[in-house]
Amino acid sequence: MEGRQNEKKNSNVEAIPYYKLFTFADSIDVMLMFVGTSASIANGFVLPLSSLLIGNTIDSFGETVDTKAMVIQISKVSLKFVYLAIGASIVSFLQVSCWTVTAERQVTRMRNGYLKSILMQDIAFFDKGVRTGEVVGRMSSDIINIHAAMGKKVGKFIQLISTFIGATAHFMMKAAINEQKAYLEADVVVAQTIGSIRTIASLNLEKQAVNKHNKALQKFHKSTVQDGLAAGTAMGLSMFCVYCSFSLAIWFGSKLILDKRYTAGNVMCVIETILNCSFCLVNATPYMSTFAGGRAAAFKMFDTINRKPEINAYDTSGRTMNDICGDIEFRNVYFSYPSRPNDEIFTGLSLTIPSGTTIGLVGESGSGKSTLISLIERFYDPQSGGIFVDGINLKDFQLRWLREKIGLVTQEPVLLALTIKDNIAFGKDNATLEEIRDAIELSNATKFIAEMPQGLDTLVGEHGIQLSGGQKQRIAITRAILKNPLILLLDEATSALDVESERIVHSALDKVMINRTTIIIAHRLSTVRDADMIVVVHHGSIVEKGSHSELKDLNGVYGQLLRLQEAKQDLEQQNTSRQEEILMGSSCRTSHCFSSPQSISPDPSTNAKSSESITTPLLAPFRQPHEVPLRCLTYLNKREILVLILGFGAAITNGLLQLILGILASITIRIFYEEPKELCKDTKFWSLIYVVLALISFTASFAQTYFLTEAGFWLMERIRLLSFEKVVHMEIGWFDDAKNSSGEISARLSTNAATIRGAVKDSFAMILQNSITIVAGLAISFIVSWQFATLTLVFLPLIIISGWGEVKFMGEFSAEAKMMYEEASQVAKDAIENIRTIASLCAEENVMQLFQNKSEGPMKLGMRQGLTHGITHGISFFFMYCVHATSFYIGALLVKDGRTTFPGIFCIFYAFTMTSSGISELLFLASDAPKIKASISSLLAILNRKSEIDSSTDYGVTLEDLKGNIEFQHVSFKYPSRPNIYVVSDFCLSIQAGKMVAVVGESGSGKSTLISLLQRFYDPDFGLITLDGIEIQKFQLRWLRQQMALVSQEPVLFNDTIRTNIAYGVGGEAATDAEIQTAAHLANAHTFISGLQQGYDTVVGERGGQLSGGQKQRIAIARAVLKGSKILLLDEATSALDAESEGVVQEALDRVMADRTRIVVAHRTVSFTLDLFLAEVVT
């Protein structure tokens, strides 16, 4: 029974009730919506009133014999049209401006509320599959759909509303929901790929990322077809009913005239009303699809907003005290992660930590050390047992107050894409500059910050990419020092520091730790040697505890780990003692020419900037996309030319049918004044003609909607694929620009492609349809009576000018708002990706304030845009009804002078009415033109940009037998984002094939930069890098990177299974289970993988969040082993491993890579093999 209920529940349409979209309305918004609704209803009455006046006009023409009396009667009606024009302009302004302004206000609050609810959630919420790309997608593309469903289109819909449309709502809703789900999958792929672009490039996974993105879009196609069929059927039936209602009205109207109960004017008033209401019905149908999309988009968003987390950072209930002592106790704790409920981490763990003491936690990777810290921070609650501070259960404290008392520095330091000062300031609300500088001094960060181009105001980049690992770690430590916590948690906090920096920072931490309860997690036992108590954790249990002196002589786990590390330390000291000799005397050594790099002649033969790339822009004809964006769409959509011809042909047919309908109305007026016998005969004939037109209209409307929905999808898919493919092949330096962060690129691709799809699917067809109506209407007007047509044309330039002004202002607003929204999206993305750090720092409110500040600008621009649109829209309505007033009065004068006829006047009037209506609709559609143009130009800027280091080209040299000799020849380099500071200056180094070189130096000295240059993430400004004597710029880039395997200090895993992450070592190609398991064995990862419930099929979470640091590192090493490259690059690759694992892994690497060239970036000179050379890098 329960299963059937769940099945039934899942089959329900996932959409919120429409009224809930307005949950975030305040009293001002309620007033705006009330005024907007009232204005919309009033605007809806304008057309019936116009029909009534037209009926009066017909009677004045047809029943008044005296031409002078006729002119007087017509002048009175014309004056009423002027009054109507004034009223229509006012209500049109109120309708558009009120709904646009309130939509901007409410959507901004909705975005803020959604982000706040995300930041409010417990960590388990993120462990269960909530992906950053999905959240960014909801805050960009979904918000656009919600905004459309709440803004000016609501007022337009109320104006056009008809109950018939409700029958199609359910089908449109299901299609819209499927579209949202499929589209978000593509957004997730984009965000994950761009956020890990260096790993993608190193592993040559660009093609695999593009294919994954393509598969996500293919799912989107199925729902698009359903959407096209539903919308096409709805539109076709609507138009069929319009023409059939005309047929019935003419036949029945003739009966009423023959019975002498109605005049021709009365009947035409009814028919005119039917005409207007019918077109309102037709024009309202697309808005139903918009509302369905908005409801579907809002479902998941509101689901999150309404979710009540079990651990709520915003919950103000709970105990607070003046202070805490810092006694911590674990009592019989049982715990397993919510995402892996069957993998028990702790089974009855108990531990007491007295206040003011320092506790060292040691043990192998994945033993549960970091989990203890997560429980103290209350990222999770245990399934049973309790954690107590000063004898009080953590659950009884107010969560925010508790976390303010705890300082955390993790193994992988987290920085947001802000300035150094902003990142440090997260440690304390309203911290002064003096306090920040004092904390910097304590953490030994003063020197490197002072050397930055903007000092404290230097932007650190996404994930802190502009800083070295050690520099990031010192910023994180500075932040913790500024927080001044009573409980300090250090999770491998100094693992990324060089020896000297670590010594200084430890000295600072020793001062900070006085009178504080401190828990230190470390793989290097020297870090915890002086701790008051050392706790050894093994498989989630405490196997030993005591002081260093108590444990070292025991023949236990700690003693074994200690002996392993002491042996390694002896070798390290030997290396240190001969480091100077090696550096000074080795034939393979570095040299530094300290003369200014600018004095080095940039000879073309030695300049590393590649000039031989043959990559050409994808869209060569459109090198200046801002000038020809619409023509470019035609170029991109040319494969669907037949579909477009059918769709636009149907739109042309619909445009002509609208005009024919108006002309037939004028013919109807004539036949209503015929003799009874002729009247009966002609009404039957024309009624049948309307039925024929109904069938034609059904076919044309269905074809237009269905074919253009298809064409819109294929264009959207092509643009996204081309843009994404272009993005993944950009040089790494391009991503260092804050404008090209993963959050902004993801939002740009998502929103721009969706906007362009909507343009092809809806806007362009309506523009073409209305344009045909305008041109044909003007042609018919001049054919029937050029004098009358010329005189009435005087108002058209005024309508066009008002529309041009609207488009101009809207264009200026759209581009600026778009850029601001992308910046806000990046703030949200950074916060969600680093949710643990945000929670630990109690920085939710800071992030919200930053996000709200970024969102405030677009909201104000949107409100100004709404007011501008409202004014111009009202003016266009005023002019349109003034045209009616003028045309009838002039027409009466022309009839009086015998220059035209009564039927001719109404033929021109209806033609001109359709023309004016077409212009009005075009102006309404034109308000979206700047947004469409900005989207096209934004994507074309990506498509037409030539990557300076392009991995997509097959151009370049490949070698059948690579030896692995590497040479840096007088290399100088500065990052594009810091063009005034040389990171590497006149660097020389020669590495023989099959040898190992350890590159050492202080944090930020440029060690990791050398590896980036070798992999051609960047090209040097001066000098050469050669491989087997050939400049690396001459190699095919993909081949070059395939020859190198990189394991970095902060390993990047993808939100996929362990099996797939290891298989990425061979570029995503098919790797057998035996090969994958062999690589895992060699990396000492097979045992812990097999111990997981899903084994190799365990999903590692976003950026490997479901695994410990050591476990992630071993999977990354397994991936590198599987790659089997000739050159191995290890950037602090074993820093996250415990002593035993490090020894086993290093032994395996030595065995597998025995005949390979190895470059090891290290803070400590550990002897890997006897052929080690040391290359010291200094700044």
CSV table of C-alpha atoms in Angstrom, one decimal, residues 74-265:
chain,number,residue,atom,x,y,z
A,74,ILE,CA,-18.6,60.7,-36.5
A,75,SER,CA,-16.9,63.7,-34.8
A,76,LYS,CA,-18.6,62.9,-31.5
A,77,VAL,CA,-17.5,59.2,-31.8
A,78,SER,CA,-14.0,60.3,-32.6
A,79,LEU,CA,-13.9,62.5,-29.5
A,80,LYS,CA,-14.9,59.5,-27.5
A,81,PHE,CA,-12.0,57.6,-29.1
A,82,VAL,CA,-9.6,60.3,-27.8
A,83,TYR,CA,-11.0,59.9,-24.3
A,84,LEU,CA,-10.5,56.2,-24.7
A,85,ALA,CA,-6.9,56.8,-25.8
A,86,ILE,CA,-6.1,58.8,-22.7
A,87,GLY,CA,-7.6,56.2,-20.4
A,88,ALA,CA,-5.8,53.4,-22.3
A,89,SER,CA,-2.4,55.1,-22.0
A,90,ILE,CA,-2.8,55.5,-18.3
A,91,VAL,CA,-3.9,51.9,-17.5
A,92,SER,CA,-1.3,50.5,-19.9
A,93,PHE,CA,1.4,52.4,-18.1
A,94,LEU,CA,0.1,51.2,-14.7
A,95,GLN,CA,-0.3,47.6,-15.9
A,96,VAL,CA,3.3,47.2,-17.3
A,97,SER,CA,5.2,49.3,-14.7
A,98,CYS,CA,3.4,47.9,-11.6
A,99,TRP,CA,3.8,44.2,-12.6
A,100,THR,CA,7.4,44.7,-13.7
A,101,VAL,CA,8.5,46.6,-10.5
A,102,THR,CA,6.8,44.1,-8.2
A,103,ALA,CA,8.3,41.2,-10.1
A,104,GLU,CA,11.8,42.6,-9.7
A,105,ARG,CA,11.2,43.2,-5.9
A,106,GLN,CA,9.8,39.7,-5.3
A,107,VAL,CA,12.2,37.8,-7.4
A,108,THR,CA,15.2,39.5,-5.7
A,109,ARG,CA,13.7,38.5,-2.3
A,110,MET,CA,13.1,35.0,-3.6
A,111,ARG,CA,16.8,34.6,-4.7
A,112,ASN,CA,17.9,35.9,-1.3
A,113,GLY,CA,15.5,33.6,0.5
A,114,TYR,CA,16.6,30.6,-1.5
A,115,LEU,CA,20.3,31.3,-0.8
A,116,LYS,CA,19.5,31.9,2.8
A,117,SER,CA,17.6,28.6,3.1
A,118,ILE,CA,20.5,26.8,1.3
A,119,LEU,CA,23.0,28.3,3.8
A,120,MET,CA,20.6,27.3,6.7
A,121,GLN,CA,20.6,23.6,5.8
A,122,ASP,CA,22.6,21.0,7.7
A,123,ILE,CA,25.6,19.4,6.1
A,124,ALA,CA,23.7,16.2,5.5
A,125,PHE,CA,21.5,18.0,3.1
A,126,PHE,CA,24.5,18.6,0.8
A,127,ASP,CA,25.9,15.1,1.3
A,128,LYS,CA,22.7,13.7,-0.2
A,129,GLY,CA,23.4,15.0,-3.7
A,130,VAL,CA,22.7,18.7,-3.7
A,131,ARG,CA,25.1,20.0,-6.4
A,132,THR,CA,26.5,23.5,-6.7
A,133,GLY,CA,25.7,23.6,-10.4
A,134,GLU,CA,22.1,22.7,-9.7
A,135,VAL,CA,21.7,25.5,-7.2
A,136,VAL,CA,23.4,28.1,-9.5
A,137,GLY,CA,21.1,26.9,-12.3
A,138,ARG,CA,18.0,27.5,-10.2
A,139,MET,CA,19.3,31.0,-9.3
A,140,SER,CA,19.8,31.9,-12.9
A,141,SER,CA,17.7,30.1,-15.6
A,142,ASP,CA,14.9,29.1,-13.2
A,143,ILE,CA,14.7,32.6,-11.8
A,144,ILE,CA,14.3,33.9,-15.3
A,145,ASN,CA,11.3,31.6,-15.8
A,146,ILE,CA,9.8,32.6,-12.5
A,147,HIS,CA,10.3,36.3,-13.2
A,148,ALA,CA,8.5,35.9,-16.5
A,149,ALA,CA,5.6,34.2,-14.8
A,150,MET,CA,5.3,37.1,-12.3
A,151,GLY,CA,6.1,40.2,-14.3
A,152,LYS,CA,4.5,42.2,-17.0
A,153,LYS,CA,3.2,39.1,-18.7
A,154,VAL,CA,0.8,38.6,-15.8
A,155,GLY,CA,-0.8,41.9,-16.5
A,156,LYS,CA,-0.9,41.1,-20.2
A,157,PHE,CA,-2.5,37.7,-19.5
A,158,ILE,CA,-5.1,39.2,-17.2
A,159,GLN,CA,-5.9,41.6,-20.0
A,160,LEU,CA,-6.2,38.7,-22.5
A,161,ILE,CA,-7.5,36.0,-20.2
A,162,SER,CA,-9.9,33.3,-21.4
A,163,THR,CA,-11.1,30.2,-19.7
A,164,PHE,CA,-10.5,28.0,-22.7
A,165,ILE,CA,-6.8,28.0,-22.1
A,166,GLY,CA,-7.1,26.1,-18.8
A,167,ALA,CA,-7.7,22.8,-20.6
A,168,THR,CA,-4.1,22.8,-21.9
A,169,ALA,CA,-2.4,23.9,-18.7
A,170,HIS,CA,-1.8,20.3,-17.4
A,171,PHE,CA,0.1,19.2,-20.5
A,172,MET,CA,2.2,22.4,-20.6
A,173,MET,CA,3.0,21.9,-16.9
A,174,LYS,CA,4.4,18.4,-17.4
A,175,ALA,CA,6.5,19.5,-20.3
A,176,ALA,CA,7.9,22.4,-18.4
A,177,ILE,CA,8.9,20.3,-15.4
A,178,ASN,CA,10.7,17.8,-17.6
A,179,GLU,CA,12.5,20.7,-19.3
A,180,GLN,CA,13.6,22.1,-16.0
A,181,LYS,CA,15.1,18.8,-14.8
A,182,ALA,CA,17.0,18.1,-18.0
A,183,TYR,CA,18.3,21.6,-18.3
A,184,LEU,CA,19.6,21.7,-14.8
A,185,GLU,CA,21.7,18.5,-15.5
A,186,ALA,CA,23.5,20.4,-18.2
A,187,ASP,CA,24.1,23.3,-15.8
A,188,VAL,CA,25.6,20.9,-13.3
A,189,VAL,CA,28.1,19.6,-15.9
A,190,VAL,CA,29.2,23.1,-16.8
A,191,ALA,CA,29.7,24.2,-13.2
A,192,GLN,CA,31.6,21.0,-12.2
A,193,THR,CA,33.9,21.2,-15.3
A,194,ILE,CA,34.8,24.9,-15.1
A,195,GLY,CA,35.4,24.6,-11.4
A,196,SER,CA,37.9,21.8,-12.0
A,197,ILE,CA,39.3,23.1,-15.3
A,198,ARG,CA,43.0,22.5,-14.4
A,199,THR,CA,42.3,18.8,-13.6
A,200,ILE,CA,40.2,18.5,-16.8
A,201,ALA,CA,43.0,20.0,-18.9
A,202,SER,CA,45.7,17.9,-17.2
A,203,LEU,CA,43.8,14.6,-17.9
A,204,ASN,CA,42.7,15.7,-21.4
A,205,LEU,CA,39.0,15.3,-20.3
A,206,GLU,CA,37.7,18.2,-22.4
A,207,LYS,CA,36.0,15.8,-24.9
A,208,GLN,CA,34.5,13.7,-22.2
A,209,ALA,CA,33.1,16.8,-20.5
A,210,VAL,CA,31.6,18.0,-23.8
A,211,ASN,CA,30.0,14.6,-24.4
A,212,LYS,CA,28.5,14.5,-20.9
A,213,HIS,CA,27.1,18.0,-21.5
A,214,ASN,CA,25.6,16.8,-24.8
A,215,LYS,CA,23.9,13.8,-23.2
A,216,ALA,CA,22.3,16.0,-20.6
A,217,LEU,CA,20.9,18.2,-23.4
A,218,GLN,CA,19.6,15.2,-25.3
A,219,LYS,CA,17.4,14.4,-22.3
A,220,PHE,CA,16.1,18.0,-22.7
A,221,HIS,CA,15.1,17.3,-26.3
A,222,LYS,CA,12.5,14.7,-25.4
A,223,SER,CA,10.7,17.2,-23.1
A,224,THR,CA,11.0,19.9,-25.8
A,225,VAL,CA,9.1,17.7,-28.3
A,226,GLN,CA,6.3,17.2,-25.7
A,227,ASP,CA,6.2,20.9,-25.1
A,228,GLY,CA,6.0,21.7,-28.8
A,229,LEU,CA,3.1,19.2,-29.3
A,230,ALA,CA,1.2,20.5,-26.4
A,231,ALA,CA,1.7,24.2,-27.2
A,232,GLY,CA,1.1,23.6,-30.9
A,233,THR,CA,-2.2,21.8,-30.3
A,234,ALA,CA,-3.4,24.5,-27.8
A,235,MET,CA,-2.5,27.3,-30.3
A,236,GLY,CA,-4.1,25.5,-33.2
A,237,LEU,CA,-7.3,24.8,-31.4
A,238,SER,CA,-7.5,28.4,-30.2
A,239,MET,CA,-7.3,29.8,-33.7
A,240,PHE,CA,-9.7,27.2,-35.0
A,241,CYS,CA,-12.3,28.3,-32.4
A,242,VAL,CA,-11.7,32.0,-33.3
A,243,TYR,CA,-12.6,31.5,-37.0
A,244,CYS,CA,-15.5,29.1,-36.2
A,245,SER,CA,-16.9,31.7,-33.8
A,246,PHE,CA,-16.8,34.2,-36.6
A,247,SER,CA,-18.6,31.9,-38.9
A,248,LEU,CA,-21.4,31.4,-36.4
A,249,ALA,CA,-21.6,35.1,-35.5
A,250,ILE,CA,-22.1,36.1,-39.2
A,251,TRP,CA,-24.8,33.6,-39.8
A,252,PHE,CA,-26.6,34.3,-36.6
A,253,GLY,CA,-26.1,38.1,-37.0
A,254,SER,CA,-27.8,38.0,-40.4
A,255,LYS,CA,-30.8,36.2,-38.7
A,256,LEU,CA,-31.1,39.0,-36.1
A,257,ILE,CA,-30.9,41.7,-38.8
A,258,LEU,CA,-33.6,40.0,-40.9
A,259,ASP,CA,-35.8,39.7,-37.8
A,260,LYS,CA,-35.4,43.5,-37.4
A,261,ARG,CA,-34.1,43.1,-33.8
A,262,TYR,CA,-30.6,44.4,-34.4
A,263,THR,CA,-29.0,47.0,-36.6
A,264,ALA,CA,-25.8,46.2,-38.6
A,265,GLY,CA,-23.9,48.4,-36.1
